[in-house]
Short mmCIF file of C-alpha atoms in Angstrom, two decimals:
data_model
loop_
_atom_site.label_atom_id
_atom_site.label_comp_id
_atom_site.label_asym_id
_atom_site.label_seq_id
_atom_site.Cartn_x
_atom_site.Cartn_y
_atom_site.Cartn_z
CA UNK A 8 -106.01 49.01 37.81
CA UNK A 9 -109.31 47.14 37.64
CA UNK A 10 -107.61 44.08 36.18
CA UNK A 11 -105.16 44.05 39.09
CA UNK A 12 -107.98 44.07 41.64
CA UNK A 13 -109.80 41.31 39.76
CA UNK A 14 -106.65 39.20 39.87
CA UNK A 15 -106.29 39.71 43.62
CA UNK A 16 -109.94 38.81 44.22
CA UNK A 17 -109.59 35.71 42.05
CA UNK A 18 -106.52 34.55 43.97
CA UNK A 19 -108.31 35.08 47.27
CA UNK A 20 -111.42 33.21 46.17
CA UNK A 21 -109.69 30.31 44.43
CA UNK A 22 -108.92 28.30 47.61
CA UNK A 23 -112.47 28.77 48.79
CA UNK A 24 -113.85 27.66 45.42
CA UNK A 25 -111.60 24.61 45.35
CA UNK A 26 -112.71 23.63 48.84
CA UNK A 27 -116.39 23.44 47.89
CA UNK A 28 -117.61 19.83 48.29
CA UNK A 29 -119.25 17.90 45.48
CA UNK A 30 -122.89 17.38 46.37
CA UNK A 31 -124.07 13.91 45.40
CA UNK A 32 -127.05 11.63 45.52
CA UNK A 33 -127.39 8.07 44.27
CA UNK A 34 -128.73 8.98 40.83
CA UNK A 35 -126.05 11.57 40.22
CA UNK A 36 -123.37 9.06 41.20
CA UNK A 37 -124.83 6.55 38.77
CA UNK A 38 -124.88 9.08 35.93
CA UNK A 39 -121.30 10.14 36.61
CA UNK A 40 -120.11 6.53 36.88
CA UNK A 41 -121.76 5.57 33.59
CA UNK A 42 -120.14 8.52 31.88
CA UNK A 43 -116.73 7.73 33.37
CA UNK A 44 -116.68 3.92 33.04
CA UNK A 45 -114.00 2.68 30.65
CA UNK A 46 -115.59 -0.76 30.69
CA UNK A 47 -118.89 0.64 29.44
CA UNK A 48 -117.09 2.71 26.81
CA UNK A 49 -115.33 -0.42 25.55
CA UNK A 50 -118.69 -2.24 25.35
CA UNK A 51 -120.14 0.66 23.36
CA UNK A 52 -117.18 0.52 20.97
CA UNK A 53 -117.83 -3.21 20.54
CA UNK A 54 -121.43 -2.36 19.70
CA UNK A 55 -120.27 0.12 17.04
CA UNK A 56 -117.91 -2.49 15.61
CA UNK A 57 -120.74 -5.06 15.39
CA UNK A 58 -122.97 -2.49 13.66
CA UNK A 59 -120.34 -1.77 10.99
CA UNK A 60 -119.73 -5.49 10.46
CA UNK A 61 -123.45 -6.04 9.91
CA UNK A 62 -123.51 -3.25 7.32
CA UNK A 63 -120.49 -4.73 5.54
CA UNK A 64 -122.14 -8.17 5.31
CA UNK A 65 -125.39 -6.60 4.09
CA UNK A 66 -123.45 -5.15 1.14
CA UNK A 67 -122.87 -8.71 -0.13
CA UNK A 68 -126.50 -8.84 -1.32
CA UNK A 69 -125.85 -6.01 -3.78
CA UNK A 70 -123.84 -6.11 -7.04
CA UNK A 71 -120.24 -5.04 -6.85
CA UNK A 72 -119.05 -2.55 -9.45
CA UNK A 73 -115.34 -2.13 -10.04
CA UNK A 74 -113.13 -0.29 -12.53
CA UNK A 75 -109.78 -1.57 -13.75
CA UNK A 76 -106.96 -0.20 -15.82
CA UNK A 77 -103.76 -1.55 -17.36
CA UNK A 78 -100.74 0.16 -18.88
CA UNK A 79 -97.65 -1.52 -20.32
CA UNK A 80 -94.54 -0.24 -22.03
CA UNK A 81 -91.94 -2.32 -23.85
CA UNK A 82 -89.15 -0.44 -25.56
CA UNK A 83 -88.00 -3.22 -27.90
CA UNK A 84 -90.16 -4.25 -30.82
CA UNK A 85 -90.62 -7.91 -31.66
CA UNK A 86 -89.90 -9.06 -35.23
CA UNK A 87 -91.39 -12.19 -36.75
CA UNK A 88 -91.35 -13.69 -40.24
CA UNK A 89 -93.72 -16.02 -42.05
CA UNK A 90 -91.85 -18.11 -44.62
CA UNK A 91 -93.19 -17.97 -48.19
CA UNK A 92 -93.07 -20.65 -50.92
CA UNK A 93 -95.10 -22.36 -53.65
CA UNK A 94 -98.78 -22.94 -52.91
CA UNK A 95 -101.06 -25.32 -54.79
CA UNK A 96 -103.88 -23.83 -56.84
CA UNK A 97 -107.58 -24.66 -56.44
CA UNK A 98 -110.17 -23.97 -59.16
CA UNK A 99 -113.98 -23.76 -58.87
CA UNK A 100 -116.08 -26.45 -60.50
CA UNK A 101 -119.48 -26.04 -62.12
CA UNK A 102 -121.16 -25.57 -58.75
CA UNK A 103 -118.62 -22.99 -57.62
CA UNK A 104 -116.89 -25.28 -55.13
CA UNK A 105 -113.12 -25.03 -55.10
CA UNK A 106 -111.40 -28.22 -56.27
CA UNK A 107 -107.67 -28.99 -56.33
CA UNK A 108 -106.14 -28.50 -59.82
CA UNK A 109 -104.36 -31.85 -59.87
CA UNK A 110 -102.17 -33.26 -62.62
CA UNK A 111 -104.00 -36.34 -64.08
CA UNK A 112 -102.18 -39.31 -65.58
CA UNK A 113 -103.85 -39.75 -68.99
CA UNK A 114 -103.22 -43.49 -68.95
CA UNK A 115 -104.67 -44.24 -65.53
CA UNK A 116 -106.94 -41.25 -65.08
CA UNK A 117 -105.54 -40.87 -61.57
CA UNK A 118 -103.70 -37.93 -59.99
CA UNK A 119 -99.95 -38.04 -60.41
CA UNK A 120 -98.17 -38.59 -57.10
CA UNK A 121 -94.76 -37.06 -56.45
CA UNK A 122 -91.78 -38.62 -54.72
CA UNK A 123 -92.91 -37.21 -51.38
CA UNK A 124 -96.19 -39.13 -51.69
CA UNK A 125 -98.31 -36.00 -52.22
CA UNK A 126 -100.37 -35.35 -55.35
CA UNK A 127 -98.85 -33.10 -58.00
CA UNK A 128 -100.78 -29.98 -59.06
CA UNK A 129 -100.96 -28.57 -62.60
CA UNK A 130 -99.91 -25.11 -61.35
CA UNK A 131 -98.55 -23.44 -58.25
CA UNK A 132 -98.76 -19.87 -56.85
CA UNK A 133 -95.67 -18.27 -55.34
CA UNK A 134 -96.01 -16.51 -51.90
CA UNK A 135 -93.08 -14.34 -50.79
CA UNK A 136 -91.85 -14.24 -47.17
CA UNK A 137 -93.97 -11.99 -44.87
CA UNK A 138 -92.21 -9.84 -42.24
CA UNK A 139 -94.16 -8.91 -39.07
CA UNK A 140 -93.25 -6.26 -36.48
CA UNK A 141 -95.13 -6.25 -33.15
CA UNK A 142 -94.90 -3.19 -30.90
CA UNK A 143 -96.02 -2.97 -27.26
CA UNK A 144 -95.26 0.66 -26.53
CA UNK A 145 -97.98 2.54 -24.62
CA UNK A 146 -100.36 -0.41 -24.37
CA UNK A 147 -103.39 0.33 -22.18
CA UNK A 148 -106.83 -0.96 -21.38
CA UNK A 149 -109.66 0.29 -19.18
CA UNK A 150 -112.87 -1.38 -18.13
CA UNK A 151 -115.83 -1.56 -15.77
CA UNK A 152 -117.10 -4.84 -14.31
CA UNK A 153 -120.24 -5.80 -12.39
CA UNK A 154 -120.37 -8.94 -10.24
CA UNK A 155 -123.56 -10.32 -8.74
CA UNK A 156 -123.92 -13.54 -6.70
CA UNK A 157 -127.15 -15.26 -7.70
CA UNK A 158 -127.13 -18.26 -5.39
CA UNK A 159 -124.32 -19.10 -2.97
CA UNK A 160 -126.00 -21.91 -1.08
CA UNK A 161 -127.38 -19.48 1.50
CA UNK A 162 -123.87 -18.39 2.50
CA UNK A 163 -124.48 -14.66 2.03
CA UNK A 164 -127.75 -14.76 3.95
CA UNK A 165 -126.28 -16.85 6.78
CA UNK A 166 -123.27 -14.54 7.15
CA UNK A 167 -125.54 -11.50 7.32
CA UNK A 168 -127.77 -13.13 9.94
CA UNK A 169 -124.70 -14.04 12.01
CA UNK A 170 -123.57 -10.41 11.85
CA UNK A 171 -127.06 -9.33 12.93
CA UNK A 172 -126.93 -11.69 15.90
CA UNK A 173 -123.48 -10.34 16.73
CA UNK A 174 -124.85 -6.79 16.75
CA UNK A 175 -127.70 -7.80 19.06
CA UNK A 176 -125.24 -9.56 21.37
CA UNK A 177 -123.09 -6.41 21.47
CA UNK A 178 -126.17 -4.38 22.47
CA UNK A 179 -126.86 -6.87 25.27
CA UNK A 180 -123.22 -6.60 26.27
CA UNK A 181 -123.66 -2.86 26.73
CA UNK A 182 -126.68 -3.47 28.96
CA UNK A 183 -124.77 -6.06 31.00
CA UNK A 184 -121.78 -3.72 31.41
CA UNK A 185 -124.12 -0.90 32.41
CA UNK A 186 -125.65 -3.07 35.15
CA UNK A 187 -122.19 -4.01 36.43
CA UNK A 188 -121.20 -0.35 36.59
CA UNK A 189 -124.38 0.47 38.53
CA UNK A 190 -123.69 -2.40 40.94
CA UNK A 191 -120.19 -1.07 41.61
CA UNK A 192 -121.54 2.47 42.02
CA UNK A 193 -124.24 1.44 44.48
CA UNK A 194 -121.74 -0.57 46.51
CA UNK A 195 -119.32 2.36 46.70
CA UNK A 196 -122.09 4.88 47.45
CA UNK A 197 -123.86 2.96 50.20
CA UNK A 198 -120.52 1.95 51.70
CA UNK A 199 -119.62 5.64 51.98
CA UNK A 200 -123.01 6.45 53.53
CA UNK A 201 -122.67 3.49 55.90
CA UNK A 202 -119.19 4.48 57.09
CA UNK A 203 -120.30 8.10 57.47
CA UNK A 204 -123.08 6.93 59.81
CA UNK A 205 -120.61 4.72 61.70
CA UNK A 206 -118.38 7.77 62.24
CA UNK A 207 -121.33 9.53 63.84
CA UNK A 208 -121.88 6.50 66.09
CA UNK A 209 -118.20 6.47 67.06
CA UNK A 210 -118.26 10.20 67.79
CA UNK A 211 -121.36 9.82 69.96
CA UNK A 212 -119.78 6.87 71.76
CA UNK A 213 -116.65 8.94 72.45
CA UNK A 214 -118.85 11.69 73.90
CA UNK A 215 -120.67 9.25 76.17
CA UNK A 216 -117.45 7.65 77.41
CA UNK A 217 -115.81 11.07 77.84
CA UNK A 218 -118.74 12.17 79.96
CA UNK A 219 -118.33 9.04 82.08
CA UNK A 220 -114.60 9.70 82.53
CA UNK A 221 -115.34 13.27 83.60
CA UNK A 222 -117.91 12.14 86.15
CA UNK A 223 -115.62 9.44 87.52
CA UNK A 224 -112.74 11.93 87.73
CA UNK A 225 -114.93 14.28 89.72
CA UNK A 226 -115.89 11.38 91.97
CA UNK A 227 -112.24 10.44 92.55
CA UNK A 228 -111.37 13.99 93.47
CA UNK A 229 -114.30 14.06 95.88
CA UNK A 230 -113.19 10.75 97.36
CA UNK A 231 -116.46 9.04 96.41
CA UNK A 232 -115.10 6.78 93.63
CA UNK A 233 -112.04 4.56 93.58
CA UNK A 234 -109.18 5.28 91.21
CA UNK A 235 -109.58 1.79 89.80
CA UNK A 236 -112.94 2.79 88.31
CA UNK A 237 -111.28 5.82 86.72
CA UNK A 238 -108.64 3.65 85.10
CA UNK A 239 -111.31 1.34 83.70
CA UNK A 240 -113.19 4.31 82.25
CA UNK A 241 -110.01 5.77 80.74
CA UNK A 242 -109.19 2.45 79.08
CA UNK A 243 -112.67 2.40 77.57
CA UNK A 244 -112.18 6.01 76.42
CA UNK A 245 -108.95 5.05 74.63
CA UNK A 246 -110.75 2.20 72.89
CA UNK A 247 -113.55 4.53 71.82
CA UNK A 248 -111.10 7.08 70.40
CA UNK A 249 -109.29 4.31 68.53
CA UNK A 250 -112.60 3.16 67.03
CA UNK A 251 -113.33 6.74 65.99
CA UNK A 252 -109.91 7.04 64.32
CA UNK A 253 -110.48 3.79 62.41
CA UNK A 254 -113.94 4.92 61.37
CA UNK A 255 -112.60 8.24 60.04
CA UNK A 256 -109.87 6.46 58.08
CA UNK A 257 -112.50 4.07 56.72
CA UNK A 258 -114.62 7.06 55.67
CA UNK A 259 -111.65 8.57 53.85
CA UNK A 260 -110.96 5.34 51.98
CA UNK A 261 -114.65 4.85 51.15
CA UNK A 262 -114.77 8.42 49.82
CA UNK A 263 -111.69 7.83 47.66
CA UNK A 264 -113.25 4.65 46.27
CA UNK A 265 -116.46 6.51 45.44
CA UNK A 266 -114.44 9.27 43.77
CA UNK A 267 -112.68 6.65 41.67
CA UNK A 268 -115.96 5.13 40.54
CA UNK A 269 -117.60 8.43 39.55
CA UNK A 270 -114.46 9.78 37.90
CA UNK A 271 -113.36 12.71 40.07
CA UNK A 272 -110.13 13.37 41.93
CA UNK A 273 -109.50 10.97 44.80
CA UNK A 274 -109.08 13.84 47.26
CA UNK A 275 -112.35 15.53 46.26
CA UNK A 276 -114.52 16.46 49.23
CA UNK A 277 -117.92 14.78 49.04
CA UNK A 278 -121.30 15.57 50.49
CA UNK A 279 -124.09 13.04 50.03
CA UNK A 280 -127.76 13.86 50.38
CA UNK A 281 -129.07 10.38 51.05
CA UNK A 282 -129.19 8.67 54.41
CA UNK A 283 -129.88 5.09 55.39
CA UNK A 284 -133.59 4.41 55.72
CA UNK A 285 -135.32 1.46 57.29
CA UNK A 286 -138.13 1.38 54.71
CA UNK A 287 -137.67 -0.65 51.52
CA UNK A 288 -138.26 0.73 48.03
CA UNK A 289 -141.94 -0.04 47.54
CA UNK A 290 -141.73 -1.27 43.91
CA UNK A 291 -138.77 -3.62 44.27
CA UNK A 292 -140.64 -6.77 45.27
CA UNK A 293 -144.02 -5.87 43.79
CA UNK A 294 -143.18 -6.27 40.08
CA UNK A 295 -142.56 -10.02 40.34
CA UNK A 296 -139.66 -12.30 39.41
CA UNK A 297 -138.68 -12.68 35.76
CA UNK A 298 -135.29 -13.38 34.20
CA UNK A 299 -136.48 -12.94 30.60
CA UNK A 300 -135.29 -9.33 30.58
CA UNK A 301 -131.83 -10.09 31.95
CA UNK A 302 -129.09 -9.35 29.41
CA UNK A 303 -127.27 -12.53 30.45
CA UNK A 304 -130.34 -14.65 29.67
CA UNK A 305 -130.82 -13.03 26.26
CA UNK A 306 -127.11 -13.46 25.54
CA UNK A 307 -127.50 -17.21 26.06
CA UNK A 308 -130.35 -17.26 23.55
CA UNK A 309 -128.26 -15.33 21.03
CA UNK A 310 -125.35 -17.72 21.49
CA UNK A 311 -127.61 -20.65 20.57
CA UNK A 312 -128.93 -18.74 17.56
CA UNK A 313 -125.37 -17.91 16.50
CA UNK A 314 -124.47 -21.61 16.56
CA UNK A 315 -127.50 -22.33 14.36
CA UNK A 316 -126.27 -19.77 11.83
CA UNK A 317 -122.79 -21.31 11.91
CA UNK A 318 -124.31 -24.67 10.92
CA UNK A 319 -126.13 -23.05 7.99
CA UNK A 320 -122.95 -21.25 6.93
CA UNK A 321 -120.91 -24.47 6.96
CA UNK A 322 -123.59 -26.28 4.97
CA UNK A 323 -123.56 -23.51 2.33
CA UNK A 324 -119.93 -24.31 1.45
CA UNK A 325 -121.06 -27.66 0.04
CA UNK A 326 -124.09 -26.48 -1.97
CA UNK A 327 -124.16 -25.23 -5.60
CA UNK A 328 -122.98 -21.67 -6.15
CA UNK A 329 -123.96 -19.46 -9.07
CA UNK A 330 -122.73 -16.00 -9.96
CA UNK A 331 -122.74 -13.69 -12.98
CA UNK A 332 -120.26 -11.08 -14.17
CA UNK A 333 -120.66 -8.42 -16.84
CA UNK A 334 -118.12 -5.90 -18.02
CA UNK A 335 -117.25 -3.36 -20.68
CA UNK A 336 -113.70 -2.42 -21.63
CA UNK A 337 -111.54 -0.63 -24.17
CA UNK A 338 -107.94 -1.37 -25.10
CA UNK A 339 -105.39 0.14 -27.49
CA UNK A 340 -101.67 0.56 -28.06
CA UNK A 341 -100.64 -2.79 -29.64
CA UNK A 342 -99.12 -2.10 -33.09
CA UNK A 343 -98.62 -4.53 -35.97
CA UNK A 344 -96.18 -3.26 -38.57
CA UNK A 345 -96.60 0.23 -37.12
CA UNK A 346 -100.42 0.26 -37.21
CA UNK A 347 -102.86 -0.10 -34.33
CA UNK A 348 -106.59 0.13 -33.70
CA UNK A 349 -108.47 0.31 -30.39
CA UNK A 350 -111.00 -2.37 -29.46
CA UNK A 351 -114.09 -1.85 -27.26
CA UNK A 352 -116.01 -4.91 -26.12
CA UNK A 353 -118.77 -6.08 -23.76
CA UNK A 354 -118.35 -9.36 -21.93
CA UNK A 355 -120.72 -11.44 -19.86
CA UNK A 356 -119.95 -14.58 -17.89
CA UNK A 357 -121.82 -16.97 -15.63
CA UNK A 358 -120.06 -19.21 -13.12
CA UNK A 359 -121.58 -22.37 -11.62
CA UNK A 360 -119.89 -24.58 -9.04
CA UNK A 361 -121.50 -27.86 -7.97
CA UNK A 362 -119.74 -29.88 -5.24
CA UNK A 363 -119.95 -33.57 -6.02
CA UNK A 364 -117.90 -35.55 -3.54
CA UNK A 365 -115.63 -34.31 -0.76
CA UNK A 366 -115.07 -37.57 1.13
CA UNK A 367 -117.55 -36.65 3.85
CA UNK A 368 -115.86 -33.32 4.71
CA UNK A 369 -119.07 -31.29 4.56
CA UNK A 370 -121.19 -33.81 6.43
CA UNK A 371 -118.68 -34.16 9.25
CA UNK A 372 -118.12 -30.42 9.51
CA UNK A 373 -121.86 -29.82 9.82
CA UNK A 374 -122.19 -32.55 12.45
CA UNK A 375 -119.37 -31.01 14.47
CA UNK A 376 -121.09 -27.64 14.46
CA UNK A 377 -124.41 -29.28 15.36
CA UNK A 378 -122.66 -30.78 18.40
CA UNK A 379 -121.50 -27.26 19.36
CA UNK A 380 -125.09 -26.06 18.97
CA UNK A 381 -126.33 -28.79 21.32
CA UNK A 382 -123.61 -27.87 23.81
CA UNK A 383 -124.78 -24.24 23.69
CA UNK A 384 -128.36 -25.34 24.37
CA UNK A 385 -127.28 -27.44 27.35
CA UNK A 386 -125.25 -24.54 28.70
CA UNK A 387 -128.27 -22.27 28.26
CA UNK A 388 -130.47 -24.63 30.27
CA UNK A 389 -127.88 -24.95 33.05
CA UNK A 390 -127.19 -21.23 33.34
CA UNK A 391 -130.89 -20.42 33.15
CA UNK A 392 -131.50 -22.56 36.22
CA UNK A 393 -128.58 -20.87 37.98
CA UNK A 394 -130.02 -17.44 37.16
CA UNK A 395 -133.40 -18.51 38.49
CA UNK A 396 -131.70 -19.68 41.68
CA UNK A 397 -129.77 -16.41 41.88
CA UNK A 398 -133.00 -14.44 41.46
CA UNK A 399 -134.74 -16.44 44.21
CA UNK A 400 -131.73 -15.99 46.48
CA UNK A 401 -131.68 -12.24 45.82
CA UNK A 402 -135.36 -11.97 46.71
CA UNK A 403 -134.79 -13.93 49.93
CA UNK A 404 -131.88 -11.63 50.76
CA UNK A 405 -134.16 -8.59 50.44
CA UNK A 406 -136.74 -10.20 52.69
CA UNK A 407 -134.05 -11.23 55.19
CA UNK A 408 -132.62 -7.71 55.13
CA UNK A 409 -136.05 -6.30 55.96
CA UNK A 410 -136.34 -8.64 58.92
CA UNK A 411 -132.84 -7.77 60.08
CA UNK A 412 -133.60 -4.03 59.86
CA UNK A 413 -136.67 -4.47 62.05
CA UNK A 414 -134.80 -6.62 64.57
CA UNK A 415 -131.81 -4.28 64.79
CA UNK A 416 -134.11 -1.28 65.18
CA UNK A 417 -135.85 -3.10 68.01
CA UNK A 418 -132.52 -4.08 69.56
CA UNK A 419 -131.32 -0.48 69.32
CA UNK A 420 -134.39 0.71 71.21
CA UNK A 421 -133.83 -1.90 73.87
CA UNK A 422 -130.12 -1.00 74.11
CA UNK A 423 -130.97 2.68 74.54
CA UNK A 424 -133.44 1.83 77.29
CA UNK A 425 -130.91 -0.47 78.95
CA UNK A 426 -128.27 2.25 78.76
CA UNK A 427 -130.52 4.79 80.43
CA UNK A 428 -131.51 2.31 83.13
CA UNK A 429 -127.89 1.34 83.74
CA UNK A 430 -126.86 5.00 83.91
CA UNK A 431 -129.52 5.74 86.51
CA UNK A 432 -128.53 2.74 88.61
CA UNK A 433 -124.82 3.62 88.37
CA UNK A 434 -125.42 7.21 89.44
CA UNK A 435 -127.20 6.09 92.64
CA UNK A 436 -124.50 3.52 93.35
CA UNK A 437 -126.62 0.44 92.63
CA UNK A 438 -124.53 -0.80 89.68
CA UNK A 439 -120.83 -1.27 89.06
CA UNK A 440 -119.00 0.84 86.51
CA UNK A 441 -118.14 -2.25 84.45
CA UNK A 442 -121.84 -3.02 83.98
CA UNK A 443 -122.48 0.58 82.96
CA UNK A 444 -119.66 0.50 80.41
CA UNK A 445 -120.95 -2.82 79.10
CA UNK A 446 -124.36 -1.19 78.55
CA UNK A 447 -122.63 1.63 76.63
CA UNK A 448 -120.78 -0.88 74.45
CA UNK A 449 -123.99 -2.80 73.77
CA UNK A 450 -125.74 0.41 72.77
CA UNK A 451 -122.89 1.36 70.42
CA UNK A 452 -122.88 -2.14 68.86
CA UNK A 453 -126.68 -2.13 68.45
CA UNK A 454 -126.50 1.23 66.69
CA UNK A 455 -123.73 -0.05 64.37
CA UNK A 456 -125.74 -3.22 63.63
CA UNK A 457 -128.76 -1.10 62.70
CA UNK A 458 -126.65 0.93 60.27
CA UNK A 459 -125.18 -2.23 58.71
CA UNK A 460 -128.67 -3.70 58.31
CA UNK A 461 -129.96 -0.59 56.51
CA UNK A 462 -126.95 -0.52 54.18
CA UNK A 463 -127.41 -4.23 53.48
CA UNK A 464 -131.07 -3.59 52.64
CA UNK A 465 -130.16 -0.96 50.05
CA UNK A 466 -127.56 -3.20 48.42
CA UNK A 467 -129.79 -6.28 48.47
CA UNK A 468 -132.40 -4.28 46.57
CA UNK A 469 -129.79 -3.37 43.96
CA UNK A 470 -128.70 -7.01 43.61
CA UNK A 471 -132.31 -8.10 43.24
CA UNK A 472 -132.94 -5.53 40.51
CA UNK A 473 -129.91 -6.86 38.61
CA UNK A 474 -131.02 -10.47 39.09
CA UNK A 475 -134.41 -9.62 37.54
CA UNK A 476 -132.96 -7.52 34.70
CA UNK A 477 -134.42 -4.23 35.95
CA UNK A 478 -131.22 -2.42 36.89
#
């Protein structure tokens, strides 16, 4: 019974719970956007990849130990035969040295030579034919080897340093992607706040025009105002309601865009805590201008350093290379006439390669990479100047936005005063209705301009923080 009541209560409360708006401020939007950004996640994966590549290149400094094994089976045995025959006999002399036992001609005292031109021996030994049987059944060998590069022309060190630079560039890429995500978040957030304020302006303008239409209608009924004035007021009312409808649609689209950026459903109801303020963030312009901390600037430096490492790596291919290898192995299974014996052995080997002449290949390859290095330096200088210009422009935009905020605030005050004065003059019959409606339109436009100026100030501060590497 209790479970049934709990189910009913849950069903009744679920629509109310789903309808609760998501309460946001700028920092919360930034945190949610950073967590949701696929671009930032891809940059972080690139950073992980660069880290693993650096570790793999660092392993080249250490000796490599490997084990190997071999097994072979051949069913058929191989038979061989060594032909026998008569072999000459050698006898030791007084010193123990073996001398050929040649047949001496007693008349000449010289060795007797046979018909084949070879000397004739006094005696010969007979060797019978020898049969050999080689078996390769169950042949195996196992071993352990150690390889250590001693000097590779700086190739191992250069490759590791290039991987280290790549890891640092990936880290800077994460910072750059993070700043881009924050830029997109701030644009979406302040656009939503801006349009929300414009909706309020449109609603207030509709109220003012509606009040005018009501007053004019009353005047027409009393015979004090012409119907032409009523038609003019009604036309203005239609325009105001159309502006309000457009503003509400714009707010809906801005909210959907903000939902997309922070990673929630597009139809999620939002409630933002911030409002547009006329005062700037006090620390934005006080910390000074410096592009040294910008990820883009540091990336340019790393690109130049990477080109330097590429030159060193290419040069290493044409320098002497020395390496050593040591191993220990055991093999068995080869039989000779049915008998076999295992053999264990230790081996050591040194390898030295000295390039002598490659028809200018190395020199030209290094020069080509040096040209790429110089190109990277020139690009760094050009883009550095562009970033300095961008930073100066961003600072000027903040200063201009501050001036615009002050001017629009002043204009809004003047428009409000003009509206009140025009209203008073219209009510006593000293001003035409068209002038009064013009004053209302000017007041509405001045209010909208003030909102746009405040939103522009907030965004210009964000752009300036990115230009100075502080976002």
